[in-house]
Structure formats: C-alpha cells, structure tokens
C-alpha cells in the first residue's frame, strides 16, 4: 500500500491496514501482507532491512547480513543476471529463516505464503530471479558462508557445491546497507520496469 506520511494511505483513504497483518517499514511505507502492493516502496527500506537481518539465524561469526549475502550472489552470476541475483532474497526483509526451519514448517507452505509478497517485489523492482544459475550461486554463497563464518559441525552438507575460493570478510550492518545500495545503483539499468 502506498502511504503518504502525513495523510495516510493514498489508495484507500480512511481504510487503515490492520497492524496484525501489515508491516511498517523504515520510511513509513506500509505493506499489507494479505494484499501486498509494493508500488512506491523505496529500495532503501529493503536495503536497511536486509542489512539488519543476520544470515544463519544469527549464528555466523563475525555477524553477517542478508544484504552482504545478496551482494555476493550478485557477483557470482553472469552480468545479465546480477540485478535479479542482488534481489533474489529481497522478501527476507520479513526475516531470514534458516533452511532447516523452512523444511520443518514445510518448504512448499512457506514458499506459497511468502509468494504474494515476492511477486509484489518482483513487479515493483522489475526482476525475475527464477533462474537455476542464480540458485546455484546462492548455494555457492551458502557453502562459502559455511566454510568462513560458521563453526565446524557434524552435519551432512552434501547438497552444497564447492565454496567460492575467495574468503568472506563481513562488514557489519551499516557498511552492508551502503554496499547493497551501491550495487543496486550499478545494476538498476537491468530492471524490467522504470525505477
């Protein structure tokens, strides 16, 4: 829902979204999760939320954000896919649930519930991240994070490809926010809608 900070909702005057099903973002933008419309949502909201979300449920050390992960994935794909790869996890401004939690809840169920939000973001920012190359880069990033940021564990990770040879050096939330926005500016010409 588009929102004017002084006058309230632009689309439905007098009809306030329910605080139990709507998200208030840093700019004051309100996104109704039951009827998501991301028209006018500023990329700065996505960048700030992703920079504030830790990967791996907060277990990575040093602290590592979803924004940093997205920047890394955008650098692991061919240039034509970099914009979509940067935004591939943009719906995780709602929270980054570790994969085992998604499996426990049911991957299909989680995907279906979040899909309307993801589709609204795809329309707003003009990208299509449904590409096996992006998914592979996401897994390479995951393997690299596992090698560089998490303790050794007696867990089977056979579904992951080999990690990237370069090492991850986390930068913290403020720098991650800036890096995400800088990368967005570099790649926004690849958007399928005017931004």
Short mmCIF file of C-alpha atoms in Angstrom, two decimals:
data_model
loop_
_atom_site.label_atom_id
_atom_site.label_comp_id
_atom_site.label_asym_id
_atom_site.label_seq_id
_atom_site.Cartn_x
_atom_site.Cartn_y
_atom_site.Cartn_z
CA UNK A 1 0.00 0.00 0.00
CA UNK A 2 1.33 3.42 -0.88
CA UNK A 3 1.33 5.70 2.11
CA UNK A 4 1.66 9.46 2.47
CA UNK A 5 3.28 10.00 5.86
CA UNK A 6 1.08 13.00 6.69
CA UNK A 7 -2.23 11.97 5.19
CA UNK A 8 -2.18 8.17 5.47
CA UNK A 9 -3.00 5.64 2.74
CA UNK A 10 -3.14 7.03 -0.78
CA UNK A 11 -5.04 4.14 -2.33
CA UNK A 12 -7.82 3.74 0.25
CA UNK A 13 -8.49 6.94 2.17
CA UNK A 14 -9.85 6.24 5.64
CA UNK A 15 -9.21 2.49 5.41
CA UNK A 16 -6.20 1.73 7.60
CA UNK A 17 -4.40 -1.60 7.21
CA UNK A 18 -4.56 -3.99 10.15
CA UNK A 19 -1.41 -3.79 12.27
CA UNK A 20 -1.57 -7.57 12.73
CA UNK A 21 -1.11 -8.22 9.00
CA UNK A 22 0.72 -5.13 7.75
CA UNK A 23 4.40 -4.32 8.03
CA UNK A 24 5.64 -0.81 8.80
CA UNK A 25 8.97 -0.19 7.08
CA UNK A 26 11.70 2.33 7.99
CA UNK A 27 10.49 5.03 5.57
CA UNK A 28 6.92 4.80 6.87
CA UNK A 29 5.82 2.67 3.91
CA UNK A 30 3.13 0.17 4.94
CA UNK A 31 2.94 -3.21 3.21
CA UNK A 32 -0.25 -5.18 3.75
CA UNK A 33 0.92 -8.80 3.73
CA UNK A 34 -2.55 -10.12 2.86
CA UNK A 35 -2.82 -7.92 -0.23
CA UNK A 36 0.76 -6.82 -0.95
CA UNK A 37 1.28 -3.83 -3.23
CA UNK A 38 4.88 -2.63 -3.26
CA UNK A 39 4.20 0.31 -5.60
CA UNK A 40 6.39 3.15 -4.39
CA UNK A 41 8.34 1.07 -1.88
CA UNK A 42 11.81 2.64 -1.66
CA UNK A 43 14.81 0.35 -2.19
CA UNK A 44 16.34 1.93 0.90
CA UNK A 45 13.74 0.10 3.02
CA UNK A 46 14.76 -3.23 1.52
CA UNK A 47 18.47 -2.42 1.87
CA UNK A 48 18.15 -1.36 5.51
CA UNK A 49 16.05 -4.36 6.49
CA UNK A 50 18.35 -6.84 4.70
CA UNK A 51 21.43 -5.22 6.23
CA UNK A 52 19.79 -5.67 9.64
CA UNK A 53 18.89 -9.35 9.08
CA UNK A 54 21.56 -11.86 10.10
CA UNK A 55 22.19 -14.94 7.98
CA UNK A 56 22.16 -18.39 9.56
CA UNK A 57 19.76 -17.32 12.31
CA UNK A 58 22.49 -15.11 13.77
CA UNK A 59 24.97 -17.99 14.20
CA UNK A 60 27.53 -16.65 11.70
CA UNK A 61 30.59 -15.04 13.27
CA UNK A 62 31.55 -12.34 12.68
CA UNK A 63 27.99 -11.09 12.24
CA UNK A 64 26.93 -11.39 8.58
CA UNK A 65 23.82 -9.93 6.95
CA UNK A 66 21.42 -10.97 4.23
CA UNK A 67 22.42 -7.79 2.35
CA UNK A 68 26.04 -8.96 2.20
CA UNK A 69 24.87 -12.38 1.04
CA UNK A 70 22.82 -10.78 -1.76
CA UNK A 71 25.76 -8.68 -2.93
CA UNK A 72 27.93 -11.79 -3.01
CA UNK A 73 25.39 -13.77 -5.04
CA UNK A 74 25.11 -10.86 -7.50
CA UNK A 75 28.86 -11.12 -8.09
CA UNK A 76 28.79 -14.90 -8.67
CA UNK A 77 26.45 -14.84 -11.68
CA UNK A 78 26.88 -13.60 -15.25
CA UNK A 79 26.38 -9.80 -15.55
CA UNK A 80 22.94 -10.14 -17.18
CA UNK A 81 21.63 -11.92 -14.06
CA UNK A 82 23.38 -9.75 -11.45
CA UNK A 83 20.40 -7.46 -10.76
CA UNK A 84 17.99 -10.34 -10.21
CA UNK A 85 20.62 -12.10 -8.08
CA UNK A 86 21.02 -9.00 -5.92
CA UNK A 87 17.29 -9.00 -5.23
CA UNK A 88 16.82 -12.78 -5.01
CA UNK A 89 16.25 -12.67 -1.22
CA UNK A 90 14.54 -9.27 -1.01
CA UNK A 91 11.44 -10.78 0.62
CA UNK A 92 13.64 -11.68 3.57
CA UNK A 93 13.13 -8.17 4.88
CA UNK A 94 10.34 -10.11 6.65
CA UNK A 95 13.03 -12.21 8.32
CA UNK A 96 15.61 -14.73 7.19
CA UNK A 97 14.55 -18.16 8.38
CA UNK A 98 17.32 -20.74 8.21
CA UNK A 99 16.62 -23.51 5.70
CA UNK A 100 16.07 -26.19 8.40
CA UNK A 101 13.22 -24.09 9.83
CA UNK A 102 11.65 -23.86 6.36
CA UNK A 103 11.98 -27.65 5.98
CA UNK A 104 10.40 -28.20 9.41
CA UNK A 105 7.45 -25.92 8.54
CA UNK A 106 7.21 -27.27 5.00
CA UNK A 107 9.15 -25.57 2.21
CA UNK A 108 6.14 -25.53 -0.09
CA UNK A 109 3.92 -24.00 2.60
CA UNK A 110 6.46 -21.26 3.41
CA UNK A 111 7.05 -20.53 -0.29
CA UNK A 112 3.31 -20.29 -1.01
CA UNK A 113 2.66 -17.98 1.95
CA UNK A 114 5.53 -15.62 1.03
CA UNK A 115 4.98 -15.78 -2.74
CA UNK A 116 2.48 -12.86 -2.96
CA UNK A 117 5.00 -10.59 -1.24
CA UNK A 118 7.80 -11.82 -3.50
CA UNK A 119 5.65 -11.24 -6.60
CA UNK A 120 4.82 -7.70 -5.44
CA UNK A 121 8.54 -7.02 -5.03
CA UNK A 122 9.31 -8.51 -8.44
CA UNK A 123 6.75 -6.18 -10.03
CA UNK A 124 7.96 -3.15 -8.09
CA UNK A 125 11.67 -3.60 -8.84
CA UNK A 126 11.41 -5.39 -12.20
CA UNK A 127 13.35 -8.60 -11.79
CA UNK A 128 12.94 -12.34 -12.29
CA UNK A 129 15.17 -14.42 -10.03
CA UNK A 130 13.72 -17.77 -11.07
CA UNK A 131 16.89 -18.95 -12.80
CA UNK A 132 18.93 -22.07 -11.95
CA UNK A 133 22.15 -20.08 -12.31
CA UNK A 134 21.03 -17.75 -9.50
CA UNK A 135 20.01 -20.71 -7.34
CA UNK A 136 23.41 -22.33 -7.89
CA UNK A 137 25.19 -19.07 -6.96
CA UNK A 138 23.02 -18.91 -3.84
CA UNK A 139 24.22 -22.39 -2.86
CA UNK A 140 27.85 -21.50 -3.60
CA UNK A 141 27.41 -18.49 -1.34
CA UNK A 142 25.90 -20.71 1.35
CA UNK A 143 28.84 -23.14 1.11
CA UNK A 144 31.30 -20.24 1.34
CA UNK A 145 29.50 -18.80 4.37
CA UNK A 146 29.56 -22.23 6.00
CA UNK A 147 33.31 -22.52 5.43
CA UNK A 148 34.20 -18.97 6.51
CA UNK A 149 31.65 -17.95 9.13
CA UNK A 150 30.31 -20.97 10.97
CA UNK A 151 31.92 -23.46 13.34
CA UNK A 152 32.78 -26.94 12.12
CA UNK A 153 29.81 -29.22 12.70
CA UNK A 154 28.94 -32.87 12.31
CA UNK A 155 26.27 -32.19 9.69
CA UNK A 156 25.93 -33.57 6.18
CA UNK A 157 26.18 -30.71 3.65
CA UNK A 158 26.44 -32.91 0.54
CA UNK A 159 23.76 -30.93 -1.30
CA UNK A 160 26.07 -27.91 -1.50
CA UNK A 161 28.52 -27.21 -4.33
CA UNK A 162 32.12 -26.32 -3.52
CA UNK A 163 32.58 -22.89 -1.92
CA UNK A 164 33.94 -19.87 -3.77
CA UNK A 165 37.74 -19.63 -3.45
CA UNK A 166 37.59 -16.06 -2.10
CA UNK A 167 37.09 -15.60 1.63
CA UNK A 168 34.18 -13.67 3.15
CA UNK A 169 35.07 -10.74 5.38
CA UNK A 170 31.85 -9.41 6.95
CA UNK A 171 31.49 -5.63 7.07
CA UNK A 172 28.65 -5.08 9.56
CA UNK A 173 25.16 -3.66 9.03
CA UNK A 174 25.97 -0.02 8.20
CA UNK A 175 28.52 -0.89 5.52
CA UNK A 176 26.32 -3.72 4.22
CA UNK A 177 23.49 -1.21 3.71
CA UNK A 178 25.80 1.04 1.68
CA UNK A 179 27.24 -1.84 -0.36
CA UNK A 180 23.77 -3.12 -1.22
CA UNK A 181 22.60 0.32 -2.40
CA UNK A 182 25.81 0.90 -4.39
CA UNK A 183 25.37 -2.46 -6.11
CA UNK A 184 21.71 -1.65 -6.78
CA UNK A 185 22.71 1.62 -8.45
CA UNK A 186 25.29 -0.20 -10.59
CA UNK A 187 22.70 -2.73 -11.77
CA UNK A 188 19.35 -0.90 -11.85
CA UNK A 189 19.63 -0.43 -15.62
CA UNK A 190 18.85 -4.17 -15.84
CA UNK A 191 15.43 -3.74 -14.24
CA UNK A 192 12.50 -4.63 -16.48
CA UNK A 193 10.48 -1.64 -15.22
CA UNK A 194 11.42 2.04 -14.92
CA UNK A 195 12.79 2.79 -11.45
#
